[in-house]
mmCIF file of C-alpha atoms in Angstrom:
data_model
loop_
_atom_site.group_PDB
_atom_site.id
_atom_site.type_symbol
_atom_site.label_atom_id
_atom_site.label_comp_id
_atom_site.label_asym_id
_atom_site.label_seq_id
_atom_site.Cartn_x
_atom_site.Cartn_y
_atom_site.Cartn_z
ATOM 1 C CA UNK A 1 -11.711 -23.252 44.351
ATOM 2 C CA UNK A 2 -10.299 -20.259 46.153
ATOM 3 C CA UNK A 3 -12.234 -17.126 46.617
ATOM 4 C CA UNK A 4 -9.651 -15.026 44.987
ATOM 5 C CA UNK A 5 -9.396 -17.482 41.869
ATOM 6 C CA UNK A 6 -13.042 -17.326 41.682
ATOM 7 C CA UNK A 7 -13.121 -13.709 41.922
ATOM 8 C CA UNK A 8 -10.686 -13.449 39.090
ATOM 9 C CA UNK A 9 -12.784 -15.735 36.917
ATOM 10 C CA UNK A 10 -16.004 -13.749 37.357
ATOM 11 C CA UNK A 11 -14.191 -10.516 36.297
ATOM 12 C CA UNK A 12 -15.634 -9.585 32.586
ATOM 13 C CA UNK A 13 -13.003 -9.788 29.929
ATOM 14 C CA UNK A 14 -12.135 -6.576 28.244
ATOM 15 C CA UNK A 15 -13.308 -6.998 24.537
ATOM 16 C CA UNK A 16 -11.214 -5.368 22.058
ATOM 17 C CA UNK A 17 -13.422 -3.359 19.738
ATOM 18 C CA UNK A 18 -12.562 -3.236 16.019
ATOM 19 C CA UNK A 19 -12.773 -0.093 14.363
ATOM 20 C CA UNK A 20 -13.258 0.311 10.365
ATOM 21 C CA UNK A 21 -11.656 3.283 8.801
ATOM 22 C CA UNK A 22 -12.301 3.456 5.039
ATOM 23 C CA UNK A 23 -9.294 5.939 4.280
ATOM 24 C CA UNK A 24 -6.761 4.697 6.765
ATOM 25 C CA UNK A 25 -3.866 6.855 5.195
ATOM 26 C CA UNK A 26 -5.924 10.039 4.784
ATOM 27 C CA UNK A 27 -3.736 13.097 6.003
ATOM 28 C CA UNK A 28 -0.432 11.616 5.276
ATOM 29 C CA UNK A 29 1.317 13.659 2.504
ATOM 30 C CA UNK A 30 1.837 10.521 0.374
ATOM 31 C CA UNK A 31 -1.732 8.754 0.947
ATOM 32 C CA UNK A 32 -1.690 7.390 -2.738
ATOM 33 C CA UNK A 33 1.667 6.040 -2.365
ATOM 34 C CA UNK A 34 1.251 4.285 1.039
ATOM 35 C CA UNK A 35 -1.864 2.603 -0.879
ATOM 36 C CA UNK A 36 0.332 1.700 -3.975
ATOM 37 C CA UNK A 37 2.928 0.067 -2.043
ATOM 38 C CA UNK A 38 0.333 -2.052 -0.189
ATOM 39 C CA UNK A 39 -1.823 -3.007 -3.200
ATOM 40 C CA UNK A 40 0.347 -2.725 -6.292
ATOM 41 C CA UNK A 41 4.057 -3.181 -5.715
ATOM 42 C CA UNK A 42 5.778 -6.558 -4.911
ATOM 43 C CA UNK A 43 9.107 -5.377 -3.636
ATOM 44 C CA UNK A 44 10.013 -1.859 -2.466
ATOM 45 C CA UNK A 45 10.992 -0.065 0.910
ATOM 46 C CA UNK A 46 11.175 3.302 2.335
ATOM 47 C CA UNK A 47 12.690 5.013 5.427
ATOM 48 C CA UNK A 48 10.339 6.325 7.988
ATOM 49 C CA UNK A 49 11.020 9.289 10.289
ATOM 50 C CA UNK A 50 9.513 9.085 13.754
ATOM 51 C CA UNK A 51 8.178 12.283 15.708
ATOM 52 C CA UNK A 52 10.707 13.665 18.336
ATOM 53 C CA UNK A 53 8.392 12.584 21.060
ATOM 54 C CA UNK A 54 8.062 9.000 19.926
ATOM 55 C CA UNK A 55 12.040 9.022 19.610
ATOM 56 C CA UNK A 56 12.415 10.079 23.245
ATOM 57 C CA UNK A 57 9.883 7.638 24.591
ATOM 58 C CA UNK A 58 11.283 4.534 22.516
ATOM 59 C CA UNK A 59 14.577 5.352 21.276
ATOM 60 C CA UNK A 60 16.256 6.394 18.225
ATOM 61 C CA UNK A 61 16.424 3.253 16.004
ATOM 62 C CA UNK A 62 15.929 3.465 12.185
ATOM 63 C CA UNK A 63 12.438 2.296 10.852
ATOM 64 C CA UNK A 64 11.915 1.112 7.294
ATOM 65 C CA UNK A 65 8.712 0.469 5.779
ATOM 66 C CA UNK A 66 8.571 -2.724 3.398
ATOM 67 C CA UNK A 67 6.056 -3.862 1.033
ATOM 68 C CA UNK A 68 6.284 -7.448 2.531
ATOM 69 C CA UNK A 69 8.331 -9.097 5.178
ATOM 70 C CA UNK A 70 9.434 -12.893 5.382
ATOM 71 C CA UNK A 71 6.263 -15.141 6.000
ATOM 72 C CA UNK A 72 4.272 -11.895 5.992
ATOM 73 C CA UNK A 73 5.442 -10.896 9.250
ATOM 74 C CA UNK A 74 3.920 -7.463 10.612
ATOM 75 C CA UNK A 75 7.214 -6.460 11.786
ATOM 76 C CA UNK A 76 10.824 -7.421 12.323
ATOM 77 C CA UNK A 77 13.565 -6.190 14.722
ATOM 78 C CA UNK A 78 17.100 -6.857 12.993
ATOM 79 C CA UNK A 79 20.151 -7.981 14.911
ATOM 80 C CA UNK A 80 21.672 -4.579 13.797
ATOM 81 C CA UNK A 81 18.837 -2.537 15.755
ATOM 82 C CA UNK A 82 16.688 -1.572 12.533
ATOM 83 C CA UNK A 83 13.109 -2.131 12.695
ATOM 84 C CA UNK A 84 10.996 -3.052 9.417
ATOM 85 C CA UNK A 85 7.226 -3.082 9.129
ATOM 86 C CA UNK A 86 5.590 -4.961 6.545
ATOM 87 C CA UNK A 87 2.608 -3.265 4.599
ATOM 88 C CA UNK A 88 1.265 -6.300 3.076
ATOM 89 C CA UNK A 89 0.480 -9.035 5.730
ATOM 90 C CA UNK A 90 -2.053 -11.846 6.751
ATOM 91 C CA UNK A 91 -3.878 -10.135 9.837
ATOM 92 C CA UNK A 92 -5.243 -6.960 10.371
ATOM 93 C CA UNK A 93 -8.040 -4.963 11.830
ATOM 94 C CA UNK A 94 -10.595 -2.552 10.317
ATOM 95 C CA UNK A 95 -7.808 0.382 10.679
ATOM 96 C CA UNK A 96 -4.510 -0.466 8.741
ATOM 97 C CA UNK A 97 -2.996 2.794 10.139
ATOM 98 C CA UNK A 98 -3.542 1.550 13.634
ATOM 99 C CA UNK A 99 -2.184 -1.848 12.679
ATOM 100 C CA UNK A 100 0.925 -0.380 11.162
ATOM 101 C CA UNK A 101 1.534 1.979 14.246
ATOM 102 C CA UNK A 102 1.318 -0.828 16.583
ATOM 103 C CA UNK A 103 3.828 -2.845 14.571
ATOM 104 C CA UNK A 104 6.196 -0.012 14.691
ATOM 105 C CA UNK A 105 5.928 0.609 18.525
ATOM 106 C CA UNK A 106 6.050 -3.279 19.150
ATOM 107 C CA UNK A 107 9.281 -3.398 16.981
ATOM 108 C CA UNK A 108 10.878 -0.461 18.880
ATOM 109 C CA UNK A 109 10.185 -2.340 22.103
ATOM 110 C CA UNK A 110 11.652 -5.563 20.928
ATOM 111 C CA UNK A 111 15.310 -6.425 21.695
ATOM 112 C CA UNK A 112 17.292 -6.426 18.435
ATOM 113 C CA UNK A 113 17.179 -9.778 16.628
ATOM 114 C CA UNK A 114 14.035 -11.010 18.643
ATOM 115 C CA UNK A 115 10.745 -12.054 17.153
ATOM 116 C CA UNK A 116 8.199 -9.058 17.263
ATOM 117 C CA UNK A 117 5.013 -9.909 19.027
ATOM 118 C CA UNK A 118 2.392 -7.805 17.344
ATOM 119 C CA UNK A 119 -1.680 -8.188 18.274
ATOM 120 C CA UNK A 120 -3.837 -9.071 15.400
ATOM 121 C CA UNK A 121 -6.727 -6.669 16.737
ATOM 122 C CA UNK A 122 -4.900 -3.921 18.427
ATOM 123 C CA UNK A 123 -7.987 -1.690 19.599
ATOM 124 C CA UNK A 124 -7.762 2.145 19.841
ATOM 125 C CA UNK A 125 -4.505 3.913 20.385
ATOM 126 C CA UNK A 126 -2.061 6.113 18.270
ATOM 127 C CA UNK A 127 -2.129 5.655 14.257
ATOM 128 C CA UNK A 128 0.758 6.408 11.704
ATOM 129 C CA UNK A 129 -0.692 10.050 11.707
ATOM 130 C CA UNK A 130 0.264 10.148 15.478
ATOM 131 C CA UNK A 131 3.737 8.781 15.655
ATOM 132 C CA UNK A 132 5.294 9.795 12.134
ATOM 133 C CA UNK A 133 7.115 12.958 11.251
ATOM 134 C CA UNK A 134 5.023 13.091 7.888
ATOM 135 C CA UNK A 135 6.506 13.716 4.366
ATOM 136 C CA UNK A 136 7.051 12.338 0.952
ATOM 137 C CA UNK A 137 8.016 8.793 0.957
ATOM 138 C CA UNK A 138 11.598 8.119 -0.311
ATOM 139 C CA UNK A 139 10.632 5.017 -2.263
ATOM 140 C CA UNK A 140 13.291 2.496 -3.388
ATOM 141 C CA UNK A 141 12.116 -0.123 -5.768
ATOM 142 C CA UNK A 142 13.667 -3.640 -5.230
ATOM 143 C CA UNK A 143 14.418 -6.426 -7.577
ATOM 144 C CA UNK A 144 14.897 -8.922 -4.592
ATOM 145 C CA UNK A 145 14.293 -9.212 -1.065
ATOM 146 C CA UNK A 146 17.946 -9.191 0.096
ATOM 147 C CA UNK A 147 17.507 -5.772 1.881
ATOM 148 C CA UNK A 148 15.522 -7.791 4.703
ATOM 149 C CA UNK A 149 18.540 -9.413 6.110
ATOM 150 C CA UNK A 150 21.697 -8.548 7.522
ATOM 151 C CA UNK A 151 25.151 -9.971 6.293
ATOM 152 C CA UNK A 152 25.177 -12.793 8.958
ATOM 153 C CA UNK A 153 21.713 -13.843 8.067
ATOM 154 C CA UNK A 154 22.614 -14.107 4.331
ATOM 155 C CA UNK A 155 25.261 -16.700 4.943
ATOM 156 C CA UNK A 156 22.566 -18.947 6.447
ATOM 157 C CA UNK A 157 21.531 -21.808 3.893
ATOM 158 C CA UNK A 158 17.844 -21.985 5.046
ATOM 159 C CA UNK A 159 17.454 -18.358 4.956
ATOM 160 C CA UNK A 160 18.962 -17.921 1.514
ATOM 161 C CA UNK A 161 16.608 -20.710 0.251
ATOM 162 C CA UNK A 162 13.559 -18.846 1.652
ATOM 163 C CA UNK A 163 14.727 -15.690 0.138
ATOM 164 C CA UNK A 164 15.178 -17.413 -3.358
ATOM 165 C CA UNK A 165 11.502 -18.601 -3.163
ATOM 166 C CA UNK A 166 10.500 -14.855 -2.151
ATOM 167 C CA UNK A 167 12.529 -13.581 -4.971
ATOM 168 C CA UNK A 168 10.966 -15.496 -7.507
ATOM 169 C CA UNK A 169 7.300 -14.235 -6.714
ATOM 170 C CA UNK A 170 8.515 -10.826 -7.883
ATOM 171 C CA UNK A 171 7.150 -9.713 -11.351
ATOM 172 C CA UNK A 172 8.686 -6.718 -13.019
ATOM 173 C CA UNK A 173 7.245 -3.270 -11.697
ATOM 174 C CA UNK A 174 8.586 0.052 -12.248
ATOM 175 C CA UNK A 175 7.461 3.295 -10.641
ATOM 176 C CA UNK A 176 6.447 5.827 -13.197
ATOM 177 C CA UNK A 177 7.568 9.528 -12.942
ATOM 178 C CA UNK A 178 4.889 11.175 -15.129
ATOM 179 C CA UNK A 179 2.089 10.626 -12.313
ATOM 180 C CA UNK A 180 2.142 10.198 -8.579
ATOM 181 C CA UNK A 181 1.625 6.621 -7.394
ATOM 182 C CA UNK A 182 1.456 5.292 -11.090
ATOM 183 C CA UNK A 183 3.295 1.870 -11.673
ATOM 184 C CA UNK A 184 4.131 0.064 -14.785
ATOM 185 C CA UNK A 185 4.070 -3.887 -14.457
ATOM 186 C CA UNK A 186 4.560 -6.853 -16.817
ATOM 187 C CA UNK A 187 2.108 -9.800 -15.644
ATOM 188 C CA UNK A 188 2.926 -12.049 -18.742
ATOM 189 C CA UNK A 189 5.241 -11.862 -21.464
ATOM 190 C CA UNK A 190 2.642 -10.405 -24.027
ATOM 191 C CA UNK A 191 0.863 -8.326 -21.389
ATOM 192 C CA UNK A 192 1.280 -5.419 -18.935
ATOM 193 C CA UNK A 193 -0.474 -3.062 -16.907
ATOM 194 C CA UNK A 194 -0.329 0.743 -15.925
ATOM 195 C CA UNK A 195 -2.046 1.118 -12.546
ATOM 196 C CA UNK A 196 -2.347 4.634 -10.987
ATOM 197 C CA UNK A 197 -3.801 5.361 -7.474
ATOM 198 C CA UNK A 198 -5.946 8.766 -7.981
ATOM 199 C CA UNK A 199 -5.365 11.211 -4.883
ATOM 200 C CA UNK A 200 -8.841 12.533 -5.014
ATOM 201 C CA UNK A 201 -11.908 11.268 -3.087
ATOM 202 C CA UNK A 202 -13.717 8.521 -4.852
ATOM 203 C CA UNK A 203 -16.664 10.348 -6.187
ATOM 204 C CA UNK A 204 -14.867 13.134 -7.713
ATOM 205 C CA UNK A 205 -12.325 10.572 -9.157
ATOM 206 C CA UNK A 206 -15.225 8.405 -10.623
ATOM 207 C CA UNK A 207 -17.034 11.555 -12.090
ATOM 208 C CA UNK A 208 -13.736 12.579 -13.806
ATOM 209 C CA UNK A 209 -13.064 9.098 -15.343
ATOM 210 C CA UNK A 210 -17.000 8.990 -16.387
ATOM 211 C CA UNK A 211 -16.467 12.558 -18.107
ATOM 212 C CA UNK A 212 -13.400 11.106 -19.986
ATOM 213 C CA UNK A 213 -15.035 7.882 -20.937
ATOM 214 C CA UNK A 214 -17.869 9.614 -22.431
ATOM 215 C CA UNK A 215 -15.513 11.759 -24.555
ATOM 216 C CA UNK A 216 -13.596 8.821 -25.702
ATOM 217 C CA UNK A 217 -10.541 9.772 -23.697
ATOM 218 C CA UNK A 218 -9.960 7.042 -21.421
ATOM 219 C CA UNK A 219 -7.309 5.056 -23.327
ATOM 220 C CA UNK A 220 -3.403 5.544 -22.669
ATOM 221 C CA UNK A 221 -2.944 5.309 -26.567
ATOM 222 C CA UNK A 222 -4.622 3.013 -29.491
ATOM 223 C CA UNK A 223 -3.227 -0.329 -28.514
ATOM 224 C CA UNK A 224 -4.606 -0.010 -24.768
ATOM 225 C CA UNK A 225 -7.541 -1.093 -23.142
ATOM 226 C CA UNK A 226 -9.132 0.355 -20.082
ATOM 227 C CA UNK A 227 -9.464 -2.915 -18.071
ATOM 228 C CA UNK A 228 -11.377 -1.139 -15.159
ATOM 229 C CA UNK A 229 -10.794 -0.134 -11.630
ATOM 230 C CA UNK A 230 -10.730 -1.192 -8.158
ATOM 231 C CA UNK A 231 -11.300 0.638 -4.743
ATOM 232 C CA UNK A 232 -8.233 0.598 -2.325
ATOM 233 C CA UNK A 233 -8.467 2.036 1.091
ATOM 234 C CA UNK A 234 -10.908 4.748 -0.093
ATOM 235 C CA UNK A 235 -9.302 5.885 -3.380
ATOM 236 C CA UNK A 236 -9.590 4.529 -6.993
ATOM 237 C CA UNK A 237 -7.255 2.715 -8.951
ATOM 238 C CA UNK A 238 -7.757 2.755 -12.549
ATOM 239 C CA UNK A 239 -5.987 -0.154 -14.395
ATOM 240 C CA UNK A 240 -4.852 -0.110 -18.309
ATOM 241 C CA UNK A 241 -4.047 -3.219 -20.181
ATOM 242 C CA UNK A 242 -1.073 -2.719 -22.133
ATOM 243 C CA UNK A 243 1.120 -4.771 -24.553
ATOM 244 C CA UNK A 244 3.855 -6.651 -23.002
ATOM 245 C CA UNK A 245 6.814 -5.862 -25.199
ATOM 246 C CA UNK A 246 7.137 -2.120 -24.510
ATOM 247 C CA UNK A 247 9.336 -1.267 -21.336
ATOM 248 C CA UNK A 248 8.147 1.145 -18.884
ATOM 249 C CA UNK A 249 9.726 4.270 -20.224
ATOM 250 C CA UNK A 250 7.614 3.810 -23.419
ATOM 251 C CA UNK A 251 4.488 4.631 -21.192
ATOM 252 C CA UNK A 252 5.665 7.808 -19.625
ATOM 253 C CA UNK A 253 4.544 10.166 -22.445
ATOM 254 C CA UNK A 254 1.014 8.497 -22.870
ATOM 255 C CA UNK A 255 0.414 8.446 -18.962
ATOM 256 C CA UNK A 256 1.690 12.252 -18.880
ATOM 257 C CA UNK A 257 -1.017 13.196 -21.521
ATOM 258 C CA UNK A 258 -3.808 11.247 -19.557
ATOM 259 C CA UNK A 259 -2.839 12.884 -16.553
ATOM 260 C CA UNK A 260 -3.157 16.201 -18.012
ATOM 261 C CA UNK A 261 -6.594 15.328 -19.574
ATOM 262 C CA UNK A 262 -7.520 14.089 -15.994
ATOM 263 C CA UNK A 263 -6.433 17.025 -14.244
ATOM 264 C CA UNK A 264 -8.105 19.451 -16.742
ATOM 265 C CA UNK A 265 -11.425 17.349 -16.408
ATOM 266 C CA UNK A 266 -11.230 17.254 -12.691
ATOM 267 C CA UNK A 267 -11.762 21.184 -12.662
ATOM 268 C CA UNK A 268 -15.181 20.670 -14.074
ATOM 269 C CA UNK A 269 -17.762 21.205 -11.505
ATOM 270 C CA UNK A 270 -21.226 21.222 -13.327
ATOM 271 C CA UNK A 271 -23.286 18.119 -12.846
ATOM 272 C CA UNK A 272 -22.638 15.147 -15.322
ATOM 273 C CA UNK A 273 -24.525 15.090 -18.576
ATOM 274 C CA UNK A 274 -26.456 11.931 -19.569
ATOM 275 C CA UNK A 275 -23.587 10.413 -21.504
ATOM 276 C CA UNK A 276 -21.172 10.945 -18.569
ATOM 277 C CA UNK A 277 -24.000 9.378 -16.208
ATOM 278 C CA UNK A 278 -24.008 6.267 -18.366
ATOM 279 C CA UNK A 279 -20.533 6.029 -18.612
ATOM 280 C CA UNK A 280 -20.453 6.151 -14.738
ATOM 281 C CA UNK A 281 -22.755 3.383 -14.394
ATOM 282 C CA UNK A 282 -20.634 1.323 -16.987
ATOM 283 C CA UNK A 283 -17.292 2.096 -14.868
ATOM 284 C CA UNK A 284 -18.894 0.938 -11.608
ATOM 285 C CA UNK A 285 -19.814 -2.228 -13.457
ATOM 286 C CA UNK A 286 -16.227 -2.704 -14.211
ATOM 287 C CA UNK A 287 -14.551 -3.541 -10.832
ATOM 288 C CA UNK A 288 -11.509 -5.346 -10.882
ATOM 289 C CA UNK A 289 -9.909 -7.940 -8.460
ATOM 290 C CA UNK A 290 -6.065 -7.994 -8.886
ATOM 291 C CA UNK A 291 -5.669 -10.789 -6.430
#
């Protein structure tokens, strides 16, 4: 064995350190919507705007956020130059914001039409907050994934078959207007959900829900049921079971009424009373898993 090769083999390998961030989207203007698109919405997209210094370094190519990409790819570089990043992906580190930033930069460095190589564990580096010109997301809800592909790709029989399978997985979902990051969906012919990503930190949101529960004010309307809640990237997401037949628009007014009760109760700062403390414990015990 040569001394040079032996020397290389004896060099310590650099270990990539994973970093856990409980609220990876904190600081972004639309933190709850980022979480909703990652956790609640099957098919939607939104254009992203890069900071001027990122455009100067990597070029001015359009970048689109997508709930999911073909085969859950982290990124895709289309032949027309547009870069897509997927929020819902198989491999991720402890910092989703870092993962997505790496995917964007990798896409920008990839020749249009070529596969994008994205590391599963990217280590330290820029995050979404460092590379995006932040602002509200302009979300487009989608009934299908045709927006993934350019016109040439849509003519490919294999691609079309894959697209049909992906489209079949989409369940009806509507973005509600009466509260930010709230979505109606139909999960069965006779059952639906209203799901709402709350923007406040977890403890404040939980205390507020506990006060409402103790006061009997947690339902959207009579025929609904508070199914529970789950934690998503540092924020709480309450979920209501609703009848399947009414359409999304029928739930705008009940959600608006609840949102007002929530905001009024959020302003209360004194400690929880005994009933609210019991309600809080009950809510903690009703953690949901949607998938």
